[in-house]
Amino acid sequence: MGIRFDRNTVRPTNGPMIFFSDPSAEADLGEEIRGAISSCLSFYAYRRPGDMMVSFGSSEGVVRGIGDPGFVISFFNPEEPPVTIPYRPRPDMIRSSSVETPLPQESTSREEHEREIKIIQEKLRETGHGKVVAARVLCERGNVDVAASFTELCRKFPDSFVFAFSTPLTGCWIGATPEVLLESGRESGLRTMALAGTRPVGENGEWDEKNIEEQGMVADYIMDCLSCSGMSVRMGQTCTRPAGNVEHICTPIYATPLCDINPKALEKILGELSPTPALCGLPKAPSLKTIITTEKFQRGCYGGFCGPFRSSSDFNFFVTLRCAQLGHDRFAVFAGGGITLRSNPADEWMETELKASNILNNLVTDRG
């Protein structure tokens, strides 16, 4: 698969630093990823929706926050600051060899998942409305071939943002997400989407009330966030969007900033949007508290966001979902669903099974 090296990127290698000014330069993805892993480098690879090329970069370390051009990774827990794999080295880069985001060790049982749903619904009854996203994790043994899995995800999900990254603060992750958090071009405004509601792909008929209600909550929240940030906001046409073996209700949302956005202002907007109601819930603060206190694993990067940042007017951030965290001889796949008072535990379990299978069935491991 062809690779383009991000413009103005300095890439550490086993030898001298090599500067790639030509973004169409090609190399072997497997070699680049294996070289980064063996050299204990932070690295990223991504393929934008509908694109034919892969962007790759590596660095001796990471920096905290958003501001340096590079690949940004944000955690689900908003109290943890995002990290950036910078295009160019900095003297204050974090180079720790120990991973700070632990890999879950046990799969979520069906009983645990049902218990969490009941706890959530009890809390929702107190207010009579809202939603909380209940996630589960599937832990498997096996060594994942990152490059081969990345290529397979690109082939299976041409309309998704396919990504792989590894840093000492996040661990190694791979996935194919259908959801834009926020993106911008140099000559355009901002674009995002309300993506919620889930059913098996190709199911005929109208969406049910539970899914319509859930998607409406997400759309209203995003519109309010952007409007309160001083932007002119409009909604596009709502449609059904397939994503592997499931499909979602999708409403494009466009925003025009009324003044220039600097990195600090952008971080504030992103902090309002993420974690999104589709990955956390509404109201946001109590939903986040419920998740942290009831789930037996740390979500890490699942439910956060990632993507390239070139400037505060030129970036592409996607929600980190349909993903797996990789260890040396084991890996963990994450999946979740929005719980409302209309939710049925058996249906929610099946929804997470379908979502998880999109990644689980396309990881290339030493088991086959």
CSV table of C-alpha atoms in Angstrom, one decimal:
chain,number,residue,atom,x,y,z
A,1,MET,CA,0.0,0.0,0.0
A,2,GLY,CA,1.4,3.4,-0.9
A,3,ILE,CA,2.3,5.9,1.8
A,4,ARG,CA,2.6,9.6,1.8
A,5,PHE,CA,4.7,11.2,4.5
A,6,ASP,CA,3.2,14.3,5.9
A,7,ARG,CA,4.7,17.4,4.5
A,8,ASN,CA,7.4,18.9,6.7
A,9,THR,CA,7.7,15.8,8.8
A,10,VAL,CA,11.0,14.6,10.2
A,11,ARG,CA,11.1,10.9,10.6
A,12,PRO,CA,13.5,9.2,13.0
A,13,THR,CA,14.9,5.9,11.8
A,14,ASN,CA,17.5,3.4,13.0
A,15,GLY,CA,20.0,5.7,11.3
A,16,PRO,CA,20.1,9.4,10.7
A,17,MET,CA,17.0,11.6,10.6
A,18,ILE,CA,15.4,11.6,7.2
A,19,PHE,CA,13.4,14.5,5.9
A,20,PHE,CA,10.5,13.9,3.5
A,21,SER,CA,9.3,17.0,1.7
A,22,ASP,CA,7.4,15.1,-0.9
A,23,PRO,CA,4.0,13.8,0.5
A,24,SER,CA,3.7,11.3,-2.4
A,25,ALA,CA,6.9,9.5,-1.4
A,26,GLU,CA,6.1,5.8,-1.2
A,27,ALA,CA,7.4,3.1,1.1
A,28,ASP,CA,6.3,-0.3,2.5
A,29,LEU,CA,3.8,0.2,5.3
A,30,GLY,CA,4.8,-3.0,7.1
A,31,GLU,CA,8.5,-2.0,7.0
A,32,GLU,CA,7.7,1.4,8.4
A,33,ILE,CA,5.5,0.1,11.3
A,34,ARG,CA,7.8,-2.7,12.2
A,35,GLY,CA,10.8,-0.3,12.1
A,36,ALA,CA,8.9,2.1,14.4
A,37,ILE,CA,8.0,-0.7,16.9
A,38,SER,CA,11.5,-2.2,17.0
A,39,SER,CA,13.0,1.3,17.5
A,40,CYS,CA,10.4,2.1,20.3
A,41,LEU,CA,9.2,5.1,18.4
A,42,SER,CA,5.7,6.7,18.6
A,43,PHE,CA,4.0,6.3,15.2
A,44,TYR,CA,0.7,6.8,13.4
A,45,ALA,CA,-0.8,5.7,10.1
A,46,TYR,CA,-4.2,6.8,8.8
A,47,ARG,CA,-6.3,6.6,5.6
A,48,ARG,CA,-9.0,9.2,5.2
A,49,PRO,CA,-12.5,8.2,4.0
A,50,GLY,CA,-12.5,7.6,0.3
A,51,ASP,CA,-8.7,8.2,0.0
A,52,MET,CA,-6.3,5.9,-1.9
A,53,MET,CA,-3.2,6.8,0.1
A,54,VAL,CA,-2.0,6.2,3.6
A,55,SER,CA,-0.3,8.9,5.7
A,56,PHE,CA,2.4,7.8,8.1
A,57,GLY,CA,4.7,9.4,10.5
A,58,SER,CA,6.9,8.5,13.5
A,59,SER,CA,8.7,10.4,16.3
A,60,GLU,CA,11.0,9.7,19.2
A,61,GLY,CA,8.3,11.0,21.5
A,62,VAL,CA,5.1,13.0,22.0
A,63,VAL,CA,4.0,16.3,23.4
A,64,ARG,CA,1.0,17.1,25.5
A,65,GLY,CA,-1.8,19.3,24.2
A,66,ILE,CA,-2.9,20.6,20.8
A,67,GLY,CA,-0.8,23.2,19.0
A,68,ASP,CA,2.1,21.5,17.3
A,69,PRO,CA,1.5,20.2,13.8
A,70,GLY,CA,1.2,16.4,14.1
A,71,PHE,CA,-1.2,13.6,14.8
A,72,VAL,CA,-3.4,14.3,17.8
A,73,ILE,CA,-4.8,11.6,20.2
A,74,SER,CA,-7.4,12.4,22.8
A,75,PHE,CA,-8.6,10.1,25.6
A,76,PHE,CA,-12.2,9.4,26.6
A,77,ASN,CA,-11.7,10.9,30.0
A,78,PRO,CA,-11.6,14.7,29.4
A,79,GLU,CA,-9.4,15.2,32.5
A,80,GLU,CA,-6.6,13.6,30.6
A,81,PRO,CA,-4.9,16.1,28.2
A,82,PRO,CA,-4.6,15.1,24.6
A,83,VAL,CA,-1.2,14.1,23.2
A,84,THR,CA,0.4,14.9,19.8
A,85,ILE,CA,2.9,12.9,17.8
A,86,PRO,CA,4.7,16.0,16.3
A,87,TYR,CA,5.8,16.3,12.7
A,88,ARG,CA,9.0,17.9,13.9
A,89,PRO,CA,11.0,17.0,17.1
A,90,ARG,CA,11.0,19.1,20.2
A,91,PRO,CA,13.5,19.0,23.1
A,92,ASP,CA,10.7,18.5,25.7
A,93,MET,CA,9.1,15.4,24.0
A,94,ILE,CA,8.0,12.6,26.3
A,95,ARG,CA,10.0,9.5,25.5
A,96,SER,CA,9.0,7.1,28.2
A,97,SER,CA,9.1,3.4,27.3
A,98,SER,CA,6.4,2.4,29.7
A,99,VAL,CA,2.7,2.5,28.6
A,100,GLU,CA,0.5,4.5,30.9
A,101,THR,CA,-2.9,3.3,29.5
A,102,PRO,CA,-3.4,-0.2,30.8
A,103,LEU,CA,-4.8,-3.0,28.5
A,104,PRO,CA,-8.0,-4.5,29.9
A,105,GLN,CA,-7.4,-8.1,31.1
A,106,GLU,CA,-11.0,-9.5,31.2
A,107,SER,CA,-13.9,-9.4,28.8
A,108,THR,CA,-17.2,-7.9,30.0
A,109,SER,CA,-19.6,-10.7,30.8
A,110,ARG,CA,-23.2,-10.5,29.6
A,111,GLU,CA,-24.3,-10.4,33.3
A,112,GLU,CA,-22.0,-7.4,34.0
A,113,HIS,CA,-23.3,-5.6,30.9
A,114,GLU,CA,-26.9,-6.2,31.9
A,115,ARG,CA,-26.2,-5.0,35.4
A,116,GLU,CA,-24.7,-1.8,34.1
A,117,ILE,CA,-27.7,-1.2,31.9
A,118,LYS,CA,-30.1,-1.6,34.9
A,119,ILE,CA,-28.0,0.8,37.0
A,120,ILE,CA,-28.1,3.4,34.1
A,121,GLN,CA,-31.8,3.0,33.7
A,122,GLU,CA,-32.4,3.5,37.4
A,123,LYS,CA,-30.5,6.8,37.3
A,124,LEU,CA,-32.4,7.9,34.2
A,125,ARG,CA,-35.7,7.2,35.9
A,126,GLU,CA,-34.8,9.8,38.5
A,127,THR,CA,-34.9,12.5,35.8
A,128,GLY,CA,-37.2,10.8,33.3
A,129,HIS,CA,-34.9,11.5,30.3
A,130,GLY,CA,-31.3,11.4,29.0
A,131,LYS,CA,-29.0,8.6,27.9
A,132,VAL,CA,-25.7,7.0,29.0
A,133,VAL,CA,-23.5,4.9,26.8
A,134,ALA,CA,-22.7,1.4,28.2
A,135,ALA,CA,-19.5,-0.1,26.8
A,136,ARG,CA,-18.0,-3.5,27.0
A,137,VAL,CA,-14.6,-4.9,26.2
A,138,LEU,CA,-13.7,-8.3,24.5
A,139,CYS,CA,-10.3,-9.5,25.5
A,140,GLU,CA,-8.5,-12.0,23.2
A,141,ARG,CA,-5.1,-13.7,23.1
A,142,GLY,CA,-3.0,-13.3,20.0
A,143,ASN,CA,-0.3,-11.1,18.4
A,144,VAL,CA,-1.8,-8.6,16.0
A,145,ASP,CA,0.0,-7.8,12.7
A,146,VAL,CA,-0.7,-4.0,12.7
A,147,ALA,CA,0.2,-3.4,9.1
A,148,ALA,CA,-1.7,-6.3,7.7
A,149,SER,CA,-4.7,-5.5,9.9
A,150,PHE,CA,-4.6,-1.8,8.8
A,151,THR,CA,-4.6,-2.9,5.2
A,152,GLU,CA,-7.5,-5.2,5.7
A,153,LEU,CA,-9.5,-2.5,7.5
A,154,CYS,CA,-8.8,-0.1,4.6
A,155,ARG,CA,-10.1,-2.7,2.2
A,156,LYS,CA,-13.3,-3.5,4.2
A,157,PHE,CA,-14.2,0.0,5.2
A,158,PRO,CA,-13.5,2.4,2.3
A,159,ASP,CA,-15.7,5.2,3.7
A,160,SER,CA,-14.2,5.1,7.3
A,161,PHE,CA,-11.2,6.8,8.8
A,162,VAL,CA,-8.8,3.9,9.3
A,163,PHE,CA,-6.1,4.5,11.9
A,164,ALA,CA,-3.3,3.0,13.9
A,165,PHE,CA,-1.1,4.7,16.4
A,166,SER,CA,1.2,3.9,19.3
A,167,THR,CA,2.7,6.2,22.0
A,168,PRO,CA,4.0,5.6,25.5
A,169,LEU,CA,1.0,7.4,27.0
A,170,THR,CA,-1.7,5.6,25.0
A,171,GLY,CA,-0.4,2.2,24.0
A,172,CYS,CA,-1.0,0.8,20.5
A,173,TRP,CA,-4.5,1.2,18.9
A,174,ILE,CA,-6.1,0.4,15.6
A,175,GLY,CA,-9.6,0.9,14.2
A,176,ALA,CA,-11.9,2.1,11.5
A,177,THR,CA,-14.3,4.9,12.6
A,178,PRO,CA,-17.3,6.2,10.6
A,179,GLU,CA,-17.7,9.3,12.8
A,180,VAL,CA,-16.3,12.8,12.3
A,181,LEU,CA,-15.8,14.7,15.5
A,182,LEU,CA,-14.7,18.0,13.8
A,183,GLU,CA,-12.8,18.8,10.7
A,184,SER,CA,-11.9,21.9,8.7
A,185,GLY,CA,-10.2,22.9,5.5
A,186,ARG,CA,-8.2,26.0,4.7
A,187,GLU,CA,-11.0,27.6,2.7
A,188,SER,CA,-14.1,26.0,4.3
A,189,GLY,CA,-15.9,26.1,7.6
A,190,LEU,CA,-16.2,23.4,10.1
A,191,ARG,CA,-18.0,20.1,9.6
A,192,THR,CA,-19.1,17.5,12.0
A,193,MET,CA,-22.0,15.0,12.3
A,194,ALA,CA,-24.6,13.6,14.6
A,195,LEU,CA,-24.2,9.8,14.3
A,196,ALA,CA,-26.3,7.7,16.5
A,197,GLY,CA,-28.8,4.9,16.5
A,198,THR,CA,-27.8,1.5,15.4
A,199,ARG,CA,-29.4,-1.5,13.6
A,200,PRO,CA,-28.1,-4.3,11.3
A,201,VAL,CA,-27.2,-3.0,7.9
A,202,GLY,CA,-29.9,-3.2,5.2
A,203,GLU,CA,-32.8,-3.5,7.6
A,204,ASN,CA,-35.9,-2.2,5.9
A,205,GLY,CA,-38.5,0.2,7.3
A,206,GLU,CA,-38.5,3.3,9.5
A,207,TRP,CA,-36.1,3.7,12.4
A,208,ASP,CA,-37.7,2.9,15.8
A,209,GLU,CA,-38.5,5.6,18.4
A,210,LYS,CA,-35.5,4.6,20.7
A,211,ASN,CA,-32.9,5.2,17.9
A,212,ILE,CA,-34.6,8.4,16.6
A,213,GLU,CA,-34.7,9.8,20.2
A,214,GLU,CA,-31.1,8.9,20.8
A,215,GLN,CA,-29.9,10.5,17.5
A,216,GLY,CA,-31.9,13.6,18.2
A,217,MET,CA,-30.2,14.1,21.6
A,218,VAL,CA,-26.8,13.9,19.9
A,219,ALA,CA,-27.8,16.4,17.1
A,220,ASP,CA,-29.2,18.9,19.5
A,221,TYR,CA,-26.2,18.8,21.8
A,222,ILE,CA,-23.7,19.3,18.9
A,223,MET,CA,-25.8,22.2,17.5
A,224,ASP,CA,-25.9,23.9,21.0
A,225,CYS,CA,-22.1,23.4,21.5
A,226,LEU,CA,-21.2,25.1,18.3
A,227,SER,CA,-23.8,27.8,18.6
A,228,CYS,CA,-22.5,28.7,22.1
A,229,SER,CA,-19.0,28.9,20.7
A,230,GLY,CA,-20.1,31.8,18.6
A,231,MET,CA,-20.6,30.0,15.3
A,232,SER,CA,-23.3,30.1,12.6
A,233,VAL,CA,-24.6,26.5,12.4
A,234,ARG,CA,-26.8,24.6,10.0
A,235,MET,CA,-27.9,21.0,9.7
A,236,GLY,CA,-27.7,18.9,6.5
A,237,GLN,CA,-30.0,16.2,5.3
A,238,THR,CA,-30.5,13.3,7.7
A,239,CYS,CA,-29.8,9.9,6.2
A,240,THR,CA,-29.0,6.3,7.0
A,241,ARG,CA,-25.3,5.6,6.9
A,242,PRO,CA,-23.9,2.0,6.7
A,243,ALA,CA,-20.7,1.2,8.6
A,244,GLY,CA,-19.7,-2.4,8.0
A,245,ASN,CA,-22.5,-4.8,9.2
A,246,VAL,CA,-24.4,-2.0,11.0
A,247,GLU,CA,-26.0,1.3,10.0
A,248,HIS,CA,-26.7,4.5,11.8
A,249,ILE,CA,-28.8,7.7,11.5
A,250,CYS,CA,-26.5,10.5,10.4
A,251,THR,CA,-27.1,14.2,10.2
A,252,PRO,CA,-24.3,16.3,8.8
A,253,ILE,CA,-23.7,19.6,10.7
A,254,TYR,CA,-21.9,22.6,9.3
A,255,ALA,CA,-20.5,25.6,11.2
A,256,THR,CA,-19.0,28.9,10.2
A,257,PRO,CA,-16.7,30.6,12.8
A,258,LEU,CA,-17.4,34.3,13.1
A,259,CYS,CA,-13.8,34.9,14.0
A,260,ASP,CA,-10.4,33.2,13.7
A,261,ILE,CA,-10.0,30.1,16.0
A,262,ASN,CA,-6.6,29.8,17.8
A,263,PRO,CA,-5.4,26.5,19.2
A,264,LYS,CA,-6.6,27.4,22.7
A,265,ALA,CA,-10.1,28.1,21.5
A,266,LEU,CA,-10.1,25.0,19.4
A,267,GLU,CA,-9.1,22.9,22.4
A,268,LYS,CA,-12.1,24.4,24.3
A,269,ILE,CA,-14.5,23.5,21.5
A,270,LEU,CA,-13.2,20.0,21.3
A,271,GLY,CA,-13.5,19.7,25.0
A,272,GLU,CA,-17.2,20.5,24.7
A,273,LEU,CA,-17.8,18.1,21.9
A,274,SER,CA,-15.8,15.2,23.2
A,275,PRO,CA,-16.7,12.7,24.5
A,276,THR,CA,-19.7,13.0,22.3
A,277,PRO,CA,-23.2,12.1,23.6
A,278,ALA,CA,-22.9,9.1,21.2
A,279,LEU,CA,-20.0,7.8,23.2
A,280,CYS,CA,-20.8,9.2,26.7
A,281,GLY,CA,-24.4,10.4,27.1
A,282,LEU,CA,-26.5,13.3,28.2
A,283,PRO,CA,-26.4,15.2,30.5
A,284,LYS,CA,-22.6,14.9,30.0
A,285,ALA,CA,-21.2,15.2,33.5
A,286,PRO,CA,-23.5,12.7,35.3
A,287,SER,CA,-23.2,10.3,32.4
A,288,LEU,CA,-19.4,10.4,32.6
A,289,LYS,CA,-19.5,9.8,36.3
A,290,THR,CA,-21.8,6.8,35.9
A,291,ILE,CA,-19.5,5.3,33.3
A,292,ILE,CA,-16.3,5.8,35.3
A,293,THR,CA,-17.9,4.3,38.5
A,294,THR,CA,-19.7,1.3,36.9
A,295,GLU,CA,-17.4,0.0,34.2
A,296,LYS,CA,-14.7,-2.4,35.4
A,297,PHE,CA,-12.2,-1.3,32.7
A,298,GLN,CA,-10.6,1.9,31.6
A,299,ARG,CA,-11.7,3.1,28.1
A,300,GLY,CA,-8.4,4.7,27.4
A,301,CYS,CA,-8.6,6.2,23.9
A,302,TYR,CA,-11.9,4.5,23.0
A,303,GLY,CA,-14.5,7.3,22.8
A,304,GLY,CA,-11.9,10.0,22.5
A,305,PHE,CA,-10.7,11.3,19.1
A,306,CYS,CA,-7.7,11.3,16.9
A,307,GLY,CA,-6.5,12.7,13.6
A,308,PRO,CA,-4.0,15.1,11.9
A,309,PHE,CA,-3.6,18.7,13.0
A,310,ARG,CA,-1.8,21.1,10.7
A,311,SER,CA,-3.1,24.4,12.2
A,312,SER,CA,-6.2,25.6,14.0
A,313,SER,CA,-7.8,26.2,10.6
A,314,ASP,CA,-6.7,22.9,9.0
A,315,PHE,CA,-7.4,19.6,10.8
A,316,ASN,CA,-9.4,16.4,10.7
A,317,PHE,CA,-10.5,14.8,13.9
A,318,PHE,CA,-12.5,11.6,14.1
A,319,VAL,CA,-14.1,9.8,17.1
A,320,THR,CA,-12.0,6.9,18.2
A,321,LEU,CA,-14.4,4.0,18.0
A,322,ARG,CA,-14.7,0.6,16.2
A,323,CYS,CA,-11.2,0.0,17.6
A,324,ALA,CA,-8.9,-2.3,19.5
A,325,GLN,CA,-6.0,-1.7,21.9
A,326,LEU,CA,-3.1,-4.0,21.2
A,327,GLY,CA,-0.6,-5.6,23.5
A,328,HIS,CA,2.3,-8.0,22.9
A,329,ASP,CA,0.3,-11.2,23.0
A,330,ARG,CA,-3.2,-10.0,23.6
A,331,PHE,CA,-5.7,-7.4,22.5
A,332,ALA,CA,-8.9,-5.8,23.6
A,333,VAL,CA,-11.9,-4.7,21.3
A,334,PHE,CA,-14.3,-2.0,22.5
A,335,ALA,CA,-17.9,-1.5,21.7
A,336,GLY,CA,-20.8,0.4,23.3
A,337,GLY,CA,-24.4,1.5,22.8
A,338,GLY,CA,-26.6,4.3,24.0
A,339,ILE,CA,-28.9,3.3,26.9
A,340,THR,CA,-32.2,5.1,27.3
A,341,LEU,CA,-35.4,4.2,29.2
A,342,ARG,CA,-36.5,2.4,26.0
A,343,SER,CA,-33.4,0.1,25.9
A,344,ASN,CA,-33.7,-3.6,26.0
A,345,PRO,CA,-30.6,-5.4,27.5
A,346,ALA,CA,-30.7,-8.3,25.0
A,347,ASP,CA,-30.9,-5.9,22.1
A,348,GLU,CA,-28.1,-3.8,23.4
A,349,TRP,CA,-25.9,-6.9,23.8
A,350,MET,CA,-26.5,-7.9,20.2
A,351,GLU,CA,-25.7,-4.4,19.1
A,352,THR,CA,-22.3,-4.5,20.7
A,353,GLU,CA,-21.7,-7.9,19.3
A,354,LEU,CA,-22.3,-6.6,15.8
A,355,LYS,CA,-20.1,-3.5,16.3
A,356,ALA,CA,-17.2,-5.5,17.8
A,357,SER,CA,-17.3,-8.0,15.0
A,358,ASN,CA,-16.4,-5.3,12.5
A,359,ILE,CA,-13.0,-5.0,14.1
A,360,LEU,CA,-12.6,-8.5,15.6
A,361,ASN,CA,-13.2,-10.3,12.3
A,362,ASN,CA,-10.7,-8.1,10.4
A,363,LEU,CA,-7.6,-8.2,12.7
A,364,VAL,CA,-4.8,-10.3,11.3
A,365,THR,CA,-3.2,-12.3,14.2
A,366,ASP,CA,-0.9,-15.2,14.6
A,367,ARG,CA,-4.0,-17.3,15.1
A,368,GLY,CA,-5.1,-16.6,11.5
